[in-house]
Every structure is written in C-alpha cells, then in structure tokens.
Short mmCIF file of C-alpha atoms in Angstrom, two decimals:
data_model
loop_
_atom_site.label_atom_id
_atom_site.label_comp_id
_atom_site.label_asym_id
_atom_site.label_seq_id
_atom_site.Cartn_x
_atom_site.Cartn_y
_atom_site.Cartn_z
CA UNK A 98 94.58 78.09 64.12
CA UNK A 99 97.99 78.98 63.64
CA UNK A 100 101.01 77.55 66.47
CA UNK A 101 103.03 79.55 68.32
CA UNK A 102 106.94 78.83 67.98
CA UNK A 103 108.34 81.81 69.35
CA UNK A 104 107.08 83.31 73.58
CA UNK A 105 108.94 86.24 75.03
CA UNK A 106 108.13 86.87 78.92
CA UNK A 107 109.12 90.70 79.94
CA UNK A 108 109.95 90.43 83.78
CA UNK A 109 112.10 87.67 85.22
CA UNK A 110 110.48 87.67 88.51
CA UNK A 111 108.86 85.32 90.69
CA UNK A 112 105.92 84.16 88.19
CA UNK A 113 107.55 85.08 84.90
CA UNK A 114 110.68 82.88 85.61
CA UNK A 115 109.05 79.89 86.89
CA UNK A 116 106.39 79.90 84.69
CA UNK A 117 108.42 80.10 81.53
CA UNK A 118 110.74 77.38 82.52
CA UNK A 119 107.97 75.08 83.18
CA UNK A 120 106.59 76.62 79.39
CA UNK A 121 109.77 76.05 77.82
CA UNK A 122 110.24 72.43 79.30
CA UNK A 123 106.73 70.84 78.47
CA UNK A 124 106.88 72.33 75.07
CA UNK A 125 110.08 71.29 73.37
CA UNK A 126 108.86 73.23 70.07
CA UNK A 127 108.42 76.42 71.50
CA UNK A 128 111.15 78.69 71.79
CA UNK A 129 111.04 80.80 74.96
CA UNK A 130 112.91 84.20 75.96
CA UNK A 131 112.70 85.82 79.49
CA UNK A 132 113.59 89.42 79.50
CA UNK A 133 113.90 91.83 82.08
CA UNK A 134 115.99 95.50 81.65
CA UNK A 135 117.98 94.21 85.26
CA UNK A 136 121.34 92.99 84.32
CA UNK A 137 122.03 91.14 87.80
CA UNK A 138 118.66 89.06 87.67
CA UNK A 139 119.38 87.90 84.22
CA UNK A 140 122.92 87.12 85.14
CA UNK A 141 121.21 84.89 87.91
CA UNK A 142 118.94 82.87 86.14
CA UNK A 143 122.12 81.92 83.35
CA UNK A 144 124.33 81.45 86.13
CA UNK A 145 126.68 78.11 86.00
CA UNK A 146 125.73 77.43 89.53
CA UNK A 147 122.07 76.94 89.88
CA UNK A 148 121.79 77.72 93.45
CA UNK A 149 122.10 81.20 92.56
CA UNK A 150 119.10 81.57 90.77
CA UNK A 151 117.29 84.46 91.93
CA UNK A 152 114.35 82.18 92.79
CA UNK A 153 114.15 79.67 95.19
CA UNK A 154 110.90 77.13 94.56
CA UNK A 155 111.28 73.59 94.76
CA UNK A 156 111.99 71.65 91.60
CA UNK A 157 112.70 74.67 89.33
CA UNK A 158 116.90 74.50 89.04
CA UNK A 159 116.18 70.96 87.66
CA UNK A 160 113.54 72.62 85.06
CA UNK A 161 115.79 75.20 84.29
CA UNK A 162 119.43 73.50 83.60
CA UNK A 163 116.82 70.53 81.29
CA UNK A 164 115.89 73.41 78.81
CA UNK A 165 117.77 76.77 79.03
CA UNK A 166 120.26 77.02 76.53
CA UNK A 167 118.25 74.75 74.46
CA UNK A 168 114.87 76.23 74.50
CA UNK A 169 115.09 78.65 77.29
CA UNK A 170 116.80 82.20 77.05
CA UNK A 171 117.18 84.61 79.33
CA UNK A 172 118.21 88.33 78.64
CA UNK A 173 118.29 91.92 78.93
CA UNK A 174 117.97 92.20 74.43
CA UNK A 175 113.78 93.55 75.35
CA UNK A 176 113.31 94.89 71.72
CA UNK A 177 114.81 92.21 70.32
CA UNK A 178 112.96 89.63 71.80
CA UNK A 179 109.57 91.47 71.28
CA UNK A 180 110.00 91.69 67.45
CA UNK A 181 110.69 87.77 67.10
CA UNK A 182 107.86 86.77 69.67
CA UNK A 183 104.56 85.94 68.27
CA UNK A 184 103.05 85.35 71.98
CA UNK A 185 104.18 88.31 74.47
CA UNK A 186 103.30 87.79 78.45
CA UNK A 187 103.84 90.67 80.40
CA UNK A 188 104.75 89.60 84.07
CA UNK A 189 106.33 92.97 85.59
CA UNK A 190 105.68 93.97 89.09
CA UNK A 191 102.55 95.97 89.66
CA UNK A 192 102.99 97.43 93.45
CA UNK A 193 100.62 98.68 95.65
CA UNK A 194 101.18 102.74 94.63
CA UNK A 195 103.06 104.81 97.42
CA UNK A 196 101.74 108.16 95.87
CA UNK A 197 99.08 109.87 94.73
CA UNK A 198 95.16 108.99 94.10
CA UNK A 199 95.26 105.51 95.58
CA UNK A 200 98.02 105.63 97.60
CA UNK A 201 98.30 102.23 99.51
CA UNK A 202 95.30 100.76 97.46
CA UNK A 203 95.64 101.16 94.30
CA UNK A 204 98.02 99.09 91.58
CA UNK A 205 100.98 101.00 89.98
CA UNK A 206 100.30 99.93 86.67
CA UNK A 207 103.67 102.73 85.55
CA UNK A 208 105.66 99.25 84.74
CA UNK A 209 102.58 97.30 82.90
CA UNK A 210 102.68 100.96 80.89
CA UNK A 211 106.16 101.16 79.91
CA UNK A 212 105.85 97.77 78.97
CA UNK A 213 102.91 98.16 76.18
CA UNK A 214 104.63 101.26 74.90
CA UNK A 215 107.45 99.39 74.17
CA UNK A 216 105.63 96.53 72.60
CA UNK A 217 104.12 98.83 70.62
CA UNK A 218 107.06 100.65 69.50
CA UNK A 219 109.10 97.83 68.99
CA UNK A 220 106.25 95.48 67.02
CA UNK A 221 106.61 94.64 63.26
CA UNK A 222 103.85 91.93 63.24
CA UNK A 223 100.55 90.82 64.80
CA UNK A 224 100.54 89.83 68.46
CA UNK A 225 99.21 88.09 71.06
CA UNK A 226 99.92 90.00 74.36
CA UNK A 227 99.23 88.10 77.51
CA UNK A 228 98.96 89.81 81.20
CA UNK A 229 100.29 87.90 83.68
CA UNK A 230 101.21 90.23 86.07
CA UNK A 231 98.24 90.52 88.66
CA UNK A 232 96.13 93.47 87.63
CA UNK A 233 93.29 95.51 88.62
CA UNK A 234 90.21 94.91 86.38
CA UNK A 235 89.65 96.64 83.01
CA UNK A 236 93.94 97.01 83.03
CA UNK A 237 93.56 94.86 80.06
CA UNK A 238 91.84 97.64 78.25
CA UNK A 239 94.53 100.19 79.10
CA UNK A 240 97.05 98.09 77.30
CA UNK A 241 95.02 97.93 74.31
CA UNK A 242 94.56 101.35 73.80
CA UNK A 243 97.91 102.41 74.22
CA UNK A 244 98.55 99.22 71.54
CA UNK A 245 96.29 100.34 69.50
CA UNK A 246 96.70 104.19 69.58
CA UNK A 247 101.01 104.33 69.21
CA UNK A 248 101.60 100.78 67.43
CA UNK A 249 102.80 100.79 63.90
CA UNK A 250 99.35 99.62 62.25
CA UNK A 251 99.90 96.33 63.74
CA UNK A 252 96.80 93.91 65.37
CA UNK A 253 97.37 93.17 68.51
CA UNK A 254 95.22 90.67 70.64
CA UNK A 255 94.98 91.09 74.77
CA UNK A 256 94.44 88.26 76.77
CA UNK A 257 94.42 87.53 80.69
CA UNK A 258 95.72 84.54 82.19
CA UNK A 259 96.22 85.62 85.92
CA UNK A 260 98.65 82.74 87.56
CA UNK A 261 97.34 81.35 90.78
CA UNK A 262 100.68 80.28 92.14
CA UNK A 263 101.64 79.35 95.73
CA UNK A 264 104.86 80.25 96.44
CA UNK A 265 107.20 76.81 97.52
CA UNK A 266 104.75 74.74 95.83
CA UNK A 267 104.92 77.04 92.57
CA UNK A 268 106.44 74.45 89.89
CA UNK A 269 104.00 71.16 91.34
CA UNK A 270 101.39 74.06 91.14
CA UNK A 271 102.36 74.73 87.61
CA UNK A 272 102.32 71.44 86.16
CA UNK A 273 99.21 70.29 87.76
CA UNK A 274 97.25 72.78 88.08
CA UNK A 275 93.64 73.24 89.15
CA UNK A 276 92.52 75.36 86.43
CA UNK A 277 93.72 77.71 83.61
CA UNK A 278 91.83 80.85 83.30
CA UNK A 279 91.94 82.18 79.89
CA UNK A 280 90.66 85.92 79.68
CA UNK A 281 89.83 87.68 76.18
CA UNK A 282 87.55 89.15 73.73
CA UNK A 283 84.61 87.21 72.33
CA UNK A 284 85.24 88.06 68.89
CA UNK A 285 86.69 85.70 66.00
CA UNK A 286 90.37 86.81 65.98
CA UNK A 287 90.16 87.13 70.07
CA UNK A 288 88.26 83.67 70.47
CA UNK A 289 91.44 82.69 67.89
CA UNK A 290 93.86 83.85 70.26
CA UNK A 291 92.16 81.82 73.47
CA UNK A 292 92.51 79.30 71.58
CA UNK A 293 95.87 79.64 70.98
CA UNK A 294 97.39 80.29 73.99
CA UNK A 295 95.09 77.17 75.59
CA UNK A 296 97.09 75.05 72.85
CA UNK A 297 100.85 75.88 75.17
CA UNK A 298 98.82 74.77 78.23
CA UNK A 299 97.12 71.48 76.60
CA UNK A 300 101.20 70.46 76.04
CA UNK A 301 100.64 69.14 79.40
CA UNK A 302 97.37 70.03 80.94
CA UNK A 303 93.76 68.36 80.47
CA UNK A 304 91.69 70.90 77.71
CA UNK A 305 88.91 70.70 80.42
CA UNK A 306 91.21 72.25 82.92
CA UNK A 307 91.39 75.29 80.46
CA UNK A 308 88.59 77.44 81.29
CA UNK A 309 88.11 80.51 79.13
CA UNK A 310 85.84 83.92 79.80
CA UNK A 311 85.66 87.23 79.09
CA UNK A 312 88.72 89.57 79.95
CA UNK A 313 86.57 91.04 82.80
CA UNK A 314 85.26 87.67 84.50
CA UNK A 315 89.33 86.42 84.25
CA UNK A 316 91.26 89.54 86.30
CA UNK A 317 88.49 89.65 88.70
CA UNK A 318 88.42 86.27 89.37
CA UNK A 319 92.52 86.72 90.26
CA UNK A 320 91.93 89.27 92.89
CA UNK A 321 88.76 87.26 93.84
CA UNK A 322 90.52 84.03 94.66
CA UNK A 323 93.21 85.35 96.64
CA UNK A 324 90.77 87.61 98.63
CA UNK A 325 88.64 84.51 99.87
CA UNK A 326 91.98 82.59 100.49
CA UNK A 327 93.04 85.62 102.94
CA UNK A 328 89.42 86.05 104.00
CA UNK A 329 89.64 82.60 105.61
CA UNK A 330 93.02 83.29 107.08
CA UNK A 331 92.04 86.27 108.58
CA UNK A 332 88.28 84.43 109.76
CA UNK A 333 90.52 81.25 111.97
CA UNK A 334 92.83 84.12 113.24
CA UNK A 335 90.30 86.25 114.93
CA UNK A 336 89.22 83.05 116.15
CA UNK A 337 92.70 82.53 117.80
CA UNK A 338 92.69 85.39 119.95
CA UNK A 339 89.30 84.62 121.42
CA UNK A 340 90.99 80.68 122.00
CA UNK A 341 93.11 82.14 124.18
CA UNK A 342 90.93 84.53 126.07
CA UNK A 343 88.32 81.06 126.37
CA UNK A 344 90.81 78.17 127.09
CA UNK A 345 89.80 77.01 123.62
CA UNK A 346 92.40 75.56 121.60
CA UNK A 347 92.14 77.11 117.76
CA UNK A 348 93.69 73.72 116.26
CA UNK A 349 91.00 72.12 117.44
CA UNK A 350 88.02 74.54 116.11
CA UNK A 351 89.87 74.21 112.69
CA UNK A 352 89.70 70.43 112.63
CA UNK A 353 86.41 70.47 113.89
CA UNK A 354 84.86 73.02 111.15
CA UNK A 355 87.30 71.60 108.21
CA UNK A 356 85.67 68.62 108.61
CA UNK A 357 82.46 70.18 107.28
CA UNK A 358 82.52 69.35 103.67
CA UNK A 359 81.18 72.76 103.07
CA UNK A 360 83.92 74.41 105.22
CA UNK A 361 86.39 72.24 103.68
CA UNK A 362 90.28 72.12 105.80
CA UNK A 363 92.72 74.46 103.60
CA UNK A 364 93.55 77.77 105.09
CA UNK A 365 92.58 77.26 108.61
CA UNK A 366 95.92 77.41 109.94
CA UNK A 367 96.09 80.18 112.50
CA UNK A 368 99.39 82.11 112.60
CA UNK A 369 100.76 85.25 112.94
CA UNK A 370 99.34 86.98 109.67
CA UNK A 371 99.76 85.61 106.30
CA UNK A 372 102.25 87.67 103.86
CA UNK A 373 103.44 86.91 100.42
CA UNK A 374 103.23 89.69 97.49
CA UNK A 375 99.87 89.02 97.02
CA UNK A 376 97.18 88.55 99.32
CA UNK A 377 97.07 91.99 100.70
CA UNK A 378 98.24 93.68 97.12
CA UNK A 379 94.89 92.17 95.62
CA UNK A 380 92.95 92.83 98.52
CA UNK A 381 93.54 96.07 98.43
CA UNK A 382 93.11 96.32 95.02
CA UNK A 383 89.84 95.22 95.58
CA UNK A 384 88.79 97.32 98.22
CA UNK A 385 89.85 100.57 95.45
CA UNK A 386 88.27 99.03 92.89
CA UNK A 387 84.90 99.03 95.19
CA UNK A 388 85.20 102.55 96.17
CA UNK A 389 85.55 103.84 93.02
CA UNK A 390 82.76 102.60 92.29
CA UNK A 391 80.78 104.09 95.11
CA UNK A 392 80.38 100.55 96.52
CA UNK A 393 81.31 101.64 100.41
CA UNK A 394 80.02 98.75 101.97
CA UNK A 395 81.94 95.86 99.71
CA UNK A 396 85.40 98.21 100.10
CA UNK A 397 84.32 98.23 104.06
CA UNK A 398 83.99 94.30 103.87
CA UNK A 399 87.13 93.43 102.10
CA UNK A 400 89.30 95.99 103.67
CA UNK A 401 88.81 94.37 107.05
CA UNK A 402 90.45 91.13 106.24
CA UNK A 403 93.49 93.28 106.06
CA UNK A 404 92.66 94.99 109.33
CA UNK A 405 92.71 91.77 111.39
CA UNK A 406 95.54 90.55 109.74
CA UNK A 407 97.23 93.67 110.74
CA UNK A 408 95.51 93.33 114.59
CA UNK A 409 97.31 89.52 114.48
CA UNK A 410 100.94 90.84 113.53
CA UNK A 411 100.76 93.84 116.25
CA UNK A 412 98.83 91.34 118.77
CA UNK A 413 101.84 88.86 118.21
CA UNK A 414 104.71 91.88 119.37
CA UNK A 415 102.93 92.97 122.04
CA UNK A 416 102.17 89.69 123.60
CA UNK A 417 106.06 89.63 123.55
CA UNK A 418 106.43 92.90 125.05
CA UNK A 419 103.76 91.77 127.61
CA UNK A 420 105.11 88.81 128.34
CA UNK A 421 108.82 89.94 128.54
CA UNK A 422 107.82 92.47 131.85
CA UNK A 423 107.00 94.83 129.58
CA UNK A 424 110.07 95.85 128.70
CA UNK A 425 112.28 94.39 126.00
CA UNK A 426 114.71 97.33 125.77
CA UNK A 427 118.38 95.72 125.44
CA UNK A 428 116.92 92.71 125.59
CA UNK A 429 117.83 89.81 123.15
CA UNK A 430 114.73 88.37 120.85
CA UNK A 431 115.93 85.80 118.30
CA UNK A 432 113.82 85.28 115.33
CA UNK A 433 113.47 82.03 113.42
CA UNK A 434 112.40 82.81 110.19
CA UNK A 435 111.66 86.19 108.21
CA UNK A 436 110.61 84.76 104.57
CA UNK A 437 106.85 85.16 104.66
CA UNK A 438 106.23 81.35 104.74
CA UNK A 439 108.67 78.05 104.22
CA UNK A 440 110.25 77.24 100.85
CA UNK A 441 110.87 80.21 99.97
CA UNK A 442 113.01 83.24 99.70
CA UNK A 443 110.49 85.86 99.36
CA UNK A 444 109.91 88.38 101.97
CA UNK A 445 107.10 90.70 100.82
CA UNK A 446 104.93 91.85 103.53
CA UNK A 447 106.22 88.81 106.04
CA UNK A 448 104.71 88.58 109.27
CA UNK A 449 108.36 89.00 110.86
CA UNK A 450 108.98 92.94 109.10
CA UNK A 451 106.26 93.92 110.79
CA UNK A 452 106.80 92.06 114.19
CA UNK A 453 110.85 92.97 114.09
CA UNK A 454 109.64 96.75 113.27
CA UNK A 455 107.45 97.06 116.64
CA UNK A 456 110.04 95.13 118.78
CA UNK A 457 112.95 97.48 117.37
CA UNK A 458 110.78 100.24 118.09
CA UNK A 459 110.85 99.17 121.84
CA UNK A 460 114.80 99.04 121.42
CA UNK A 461 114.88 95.37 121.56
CA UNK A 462 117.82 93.56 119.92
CA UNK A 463 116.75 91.14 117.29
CA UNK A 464 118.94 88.58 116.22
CA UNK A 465 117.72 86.69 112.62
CA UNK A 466 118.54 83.59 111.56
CA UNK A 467 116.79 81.72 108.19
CA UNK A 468 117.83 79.14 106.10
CA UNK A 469 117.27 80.77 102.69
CA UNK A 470 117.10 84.78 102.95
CA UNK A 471 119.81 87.20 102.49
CA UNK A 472 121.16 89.48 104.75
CA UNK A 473 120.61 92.50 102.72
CA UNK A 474 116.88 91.61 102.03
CA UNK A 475 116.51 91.28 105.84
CA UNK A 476 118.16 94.97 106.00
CA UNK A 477 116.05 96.00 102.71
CA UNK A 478 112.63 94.96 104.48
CA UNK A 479 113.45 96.91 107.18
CA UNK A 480 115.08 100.12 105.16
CA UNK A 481 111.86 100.51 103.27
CA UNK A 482 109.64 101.05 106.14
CA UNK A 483 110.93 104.13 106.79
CA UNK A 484 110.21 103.80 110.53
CA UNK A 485 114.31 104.27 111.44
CA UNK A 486 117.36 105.17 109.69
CA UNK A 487 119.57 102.50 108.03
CA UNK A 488 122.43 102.58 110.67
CA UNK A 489 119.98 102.55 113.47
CA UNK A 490 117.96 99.16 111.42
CA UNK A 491 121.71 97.69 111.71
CA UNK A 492 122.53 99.02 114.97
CA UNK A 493 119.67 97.20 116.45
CA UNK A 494 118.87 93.76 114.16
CA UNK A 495 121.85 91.50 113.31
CA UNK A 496 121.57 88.25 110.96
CA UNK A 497 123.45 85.05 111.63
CA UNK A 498 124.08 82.37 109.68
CA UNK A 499 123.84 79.82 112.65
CA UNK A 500 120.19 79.05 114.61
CA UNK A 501 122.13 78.14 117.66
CA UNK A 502 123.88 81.22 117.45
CA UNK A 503 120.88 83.06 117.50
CA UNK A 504 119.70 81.26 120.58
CA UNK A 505 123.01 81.99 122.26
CA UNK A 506 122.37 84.64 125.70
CA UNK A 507 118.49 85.36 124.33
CA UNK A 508 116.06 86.32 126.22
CA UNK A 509 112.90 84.96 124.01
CA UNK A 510 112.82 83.07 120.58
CA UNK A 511 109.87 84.11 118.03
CA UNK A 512 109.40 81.37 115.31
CA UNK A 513 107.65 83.50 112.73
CA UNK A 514 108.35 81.12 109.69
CA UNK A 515 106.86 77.28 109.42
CA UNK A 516 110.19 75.68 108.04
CA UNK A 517 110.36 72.31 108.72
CA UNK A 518 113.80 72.57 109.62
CA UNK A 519 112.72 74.46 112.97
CA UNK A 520 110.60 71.11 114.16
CA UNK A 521 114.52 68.82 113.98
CA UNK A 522 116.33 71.46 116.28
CA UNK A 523 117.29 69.96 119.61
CA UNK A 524 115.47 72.15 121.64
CA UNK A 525 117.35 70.98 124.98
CA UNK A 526 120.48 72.22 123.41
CA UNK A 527 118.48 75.84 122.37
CA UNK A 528 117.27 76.14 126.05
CA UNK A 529 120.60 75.63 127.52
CA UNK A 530 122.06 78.66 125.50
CA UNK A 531 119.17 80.82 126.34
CA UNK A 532 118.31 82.85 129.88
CA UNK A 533 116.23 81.90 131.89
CA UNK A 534 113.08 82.28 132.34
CA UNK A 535 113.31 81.25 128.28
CA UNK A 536 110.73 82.06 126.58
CA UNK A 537 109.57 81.02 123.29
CA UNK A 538 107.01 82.47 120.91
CA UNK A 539 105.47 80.07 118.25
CA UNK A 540 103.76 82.05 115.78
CA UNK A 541 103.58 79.18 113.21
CA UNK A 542 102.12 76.46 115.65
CA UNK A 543 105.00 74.10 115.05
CA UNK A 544 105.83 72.82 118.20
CA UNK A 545 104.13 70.80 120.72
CA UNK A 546 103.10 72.47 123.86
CA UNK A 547 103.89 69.84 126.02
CA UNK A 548 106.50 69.18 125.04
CA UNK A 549 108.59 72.54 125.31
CA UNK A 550 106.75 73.01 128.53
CA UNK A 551 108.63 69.55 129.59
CA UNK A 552 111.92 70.81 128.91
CA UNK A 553 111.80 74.32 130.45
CA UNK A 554 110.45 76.90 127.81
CA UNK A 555 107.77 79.54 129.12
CA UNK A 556 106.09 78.41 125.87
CA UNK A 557 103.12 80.18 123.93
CA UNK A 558 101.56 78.99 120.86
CA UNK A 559 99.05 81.70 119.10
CA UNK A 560 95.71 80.39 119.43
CA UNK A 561 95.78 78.80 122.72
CA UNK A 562 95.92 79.90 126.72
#
C-alpha cells in the first residue's frame, strides 16, 4: 500500500479548514494544501494575525500558526494543487437548492460538479478523491462518472468520509473522535484506497475507531446521524411547550428520561430550535431522498422534525409579542446572541434570524449584541430572507458592540445564544438600564428563575410556566 505525501482540500470552509489543519499537524510527513477560488478567505486563513481567521473553533489558531507555512498551505493556485495531490477531498458547500426540482429539499450539488470537472481536467495521475462535503446518497457515483467520462485516461478512486463535526467543539472533536467512517468500493484498488486514507487517520486515531463500508452505507449514515441528533431536539422541545401549558418543568423530564441508559442525556436540552448548517440541510435531504423514492410515509416522518423545530422558533416570537401587550411596534427588544449556538461564529439557520425576522415584521426595534459575529453577517442573515428590503433590515435592527448598551431603554431582552459569557453579566446593572416592567426571554435556559424573578425581571424560561 503505497503513502500519501501530498493532500489538497478544495473549499476552505468550516470543515475543510479545520480538518486539514488538524491533518497537516498530526502528520508531519504529509504535505497539505487548502484551496478555495475566494481570494478574501484564503487571505484569512494566512493572515499574520490569527484572530482573523475566517473560523472561529476553539484550539484551531494554535493548530494552524504550529504547521502552516511548514506543512500547511493555503491558496487560490486550484489546478495547481490538484495536479501535485495524490489524495483530493472535496469539502465545497452543498446548499439546500433555491430553484427548481427540489427546491428547499434537495442538495445543490452545482459546486461538488464544478469541482470533479476540474479534477478531471486538471489530473495527470491516479487519484484518490475524497467527499467531504455532506452529500445526498449515490452523489459519490455522480463524481465518478463525470471522472471517468471527461478525465484524461486517468484512474480515479471515490471515497466518502462524511465529518461528524460539532461546531465549537470541532478540533477536540477532530482529534478524538468517536469514529471514522470510511466509504468506498469493495474492489481491490478501492479496498486499496480505504486503506489508504485510514493510514492519515491512524497518525493519531485508534485503527478500531476506523470503520469502513460501502460508499452507500457511509453518506447515508451522515444524513442519518444528524437526523436522529435533531430528531431528539425536536422530541424534548415539543415536550417544552406542553411543560408550560402543565406546570411541568422540561429540565426536569430531561434529567429524569436521560437517566434511562437507553434514553441516554445528550440532546435533551430544550431551546428555541437548534440551527447550524446542518441539521435541517440533511434532514431535508433526507426527506427528498424518501420521496423520490415513493417512500411518503418516511419523507412524512422526517420532515416533521423540521416542522416542530420551525413551531419552537415562531412559538418563541410570539410568546414575545404576547407577552409584550401584543404589540411590540417601536418597541425596543435586545437580543443576546445570533450565532446559532456558543463558540462559534456561524450563523446558518440560527434560531435568532428567524425570531428577529417575525419581531421586525411586527416593527419592533431589535438591538444585537454577540461576542463573536459580524455586523454584516447579522445584516447578511437578514438580507437573504427576502422578507424586507436592505435599508428597511437596517432601518429596523442595529448591532452594538456593547451588551449593556443593548440593554440600555429596552423594553424585553431575548437570550437566543447559550454563551457562557451571558451567565457573568450583572443582571442588577442590566435591569436598571431597562423599562420597566423588564422583561426577559431565555430561550437557551441559562438563567435561574429565581433568581431573575428576585431582582425584578418578568422572567420566562422556554419549557416552564
């Protein structure tokens, strides 16, 4: 079995940046290149100051400044980095498509395309092609036609190794993870090429960690895992609302059926909707998959994780609404937190879009404040809904820099992100700055009821009366 010395990455995103870095810095003999065609990310990830990385996770600017330069490239040369490669992994984003047959089910699998073509164009030698990107099934067989249909009579072998990622936990996630899941054909030169590719992960990993199956068995098993992870999210959440129509207190029906060693305690955190790229993405993938299938009643199943997810978001807003006398026109809602959950930057499909849009469409006047998002992905979040124009999204939503600020004159406070930094604030000091009646809105069950009852707040926690 031959070693791999040289792994190019196309798309510098959230798993193909991480994941390389942690590649590059367990395996000092491997030479690894991160390409993406956008000039600014890659400008990012080599800039001097690594706070500026286009990726916030925990742990990765000390992974990065150890091996790039050394070991670890980044750059916008694609071609060039495809012909030296021996190992490719394509980790480009594959959206939920906005058009079309599918439209907000299916995967746009226009970038995963573009990327083969090129490989194929660009490819002297054999290679081993790796999709990392998450993918509906049988994608894997796409890519190899198109390889092996335009390539210059070169053999190319596919595998899947979907990443399983948490985002904010993504680099201790990386280097000790669960399991590996190695996807490819069960032929010689594909076994060959499992093989391989296990060899990278055994740099650092246990070999009985590595667990390899067909190319089938390994994407579905992607979408699989984050659909039950949602699935339970969704399950404790429509649990919440009933809490709080019973006098039940959801924190304590978690504990109470995570203690069952069948139940088991992870994901039974009610909130107000999970978020993240994706849990709804694969769910939805899912659910198409189904129906194309003809399989109406597993599509019908799936899809209604997203449905009460949904129901939990809009539930949150209007409890708000309801709360505030009904009326929150010109009235002053500050939010703590729009990334979809703490440690980290990402926004994509947070909980506090969704909330902000259906406040602002009740002419409320949001004020933001979070310790690690940008202004202009606060503004982008809300641009690509659509539901307003750009100047109105502005007109109505400002971001501050400053969580007192935020608090300053407002009416209500939503917490709609778990930082930890939200549970330190001196609270007396918030409810001072606010009006009165304040009220605040904790849609990450952070606080203690009793005490923000004790110092004034008109205090609701999701999941209990």
């Amino acid at each position: 079995m031959k070693k791999v010395t040289k792994i190019c990455c196309i798309g510098a995103g959230y798993v193909g940046g991480p994941t390389m870095s942690v590649i590059a810095s367990q395996c000092p003999d491997i030479k690894v290149t991160v390409v993406d065609i956008n000039q600014k990310r890659i400008d990012d990830w080599n800039s001097d100051n690594l706070d500026n990385l286009p990726v916030y996770e925990p742990g990765l600017k000390e992974i990065v400044s150890k091996s790039r330069g050394k070991n670890l490239f980044f750059s916008t040369q694609v071609d060039k980095a495809i012909d030296e490669a021996e190992m490719i992994f394509i980790s480009v984003n594959t959206p939920t498509k906005t058009y079309g047959k599918g439209k907000g089910q299916a995967a746009d699998l226009k970038f995963v395309e573009l990327c083969a073509r090129n490989i194929a164009k660009v490819a002297k030698d054999d290679k081993i092609i790796v999709e990392k990107s998450t993918l509906p099934v049988r994608t894997a067989s796409a890519i190899k036609s198109i390889l092996d249909n335009t390539g210059n009579d070169v053999r190319f072998e596919i595998l899947s190794n979907p990443e399983f990622l948490a985002e904010g936990t993504a680099i201790e996630d990386l280097l000790n993870a669960d399991r590996i899941l190695i996807g490819g054909d069960d032929t010689e030169s594909g076994k060959d090429a499992k093989n391989i590719l296990s060899s990278v992960y055994e740099h650092w990993l246990p070999k009985e960690r590595i667990l390899q199956t067909n190319v089938w068995s390994s994407e579905l098993s992607k979408l699989v895992a984050n659909a039950f992870l949602a699935q339970r999210v969704s399950s404790i959440n429509a649990i919440s609302a009933l809490c709080e129509k019973t006098d039940a207190n959801v924190a304590e029906v978690s504990r109470a059926i995570g203690t069952d060693s069948r139940i088991g305690p992870k994901f039974l955190n009610a909130s107000v909707g999970f978020g993240g790229s994706c849990f709804q993405k694969d769910i939805l993938n899912l659910v198409y998959i189904a129906r194309s299938y003809g399989l109406q009643e597993v599509a019908d199943y799936w899809e209604q994780v997203i449905i009460m997810n949904d129901y939990q978001k809009r539930r949150f807003a209007e409890h708000i609404i309801s709360t505030l006398y009904n009326t929150v026109s010109g009235k002053k809602i500050a939010f703590y937190g729009w990334a979809f959950k703490k440690d980290t930057n990402d926004t994509r499909e947070s909980a506090a879009i969704y909330v902000a849009d259906a406040l602002l469409d009740e002419q409320a006047q949001i004020v933001v404040y979070d310790p690690k998002v940008s202004k202009e992905q606060i503004y982008a979040d809300l641009d690509y809904l659509g539901t307003r124009s750009p100047e109105e999204n502005r007109k109505l939503l400002t971001v501050v820099t400053e969580p007192m600020e935020a608090a300053e004159d407002a009416h209500a406070i939503g917490i709609l992100t778990e930082w930890d930094e939200f549970k330190s604030y001196n609270w007396d000091t918030i409810f001072t700055k606010m009006l009165k009646p304040a009220f605040l809105f904790d849609g990450r069950r952070i606080l203690d009821k009793d005490t923000m009852e004790s110092k004034g707040f008109q205090y609701y926690k999701i999941g209990q009366s």
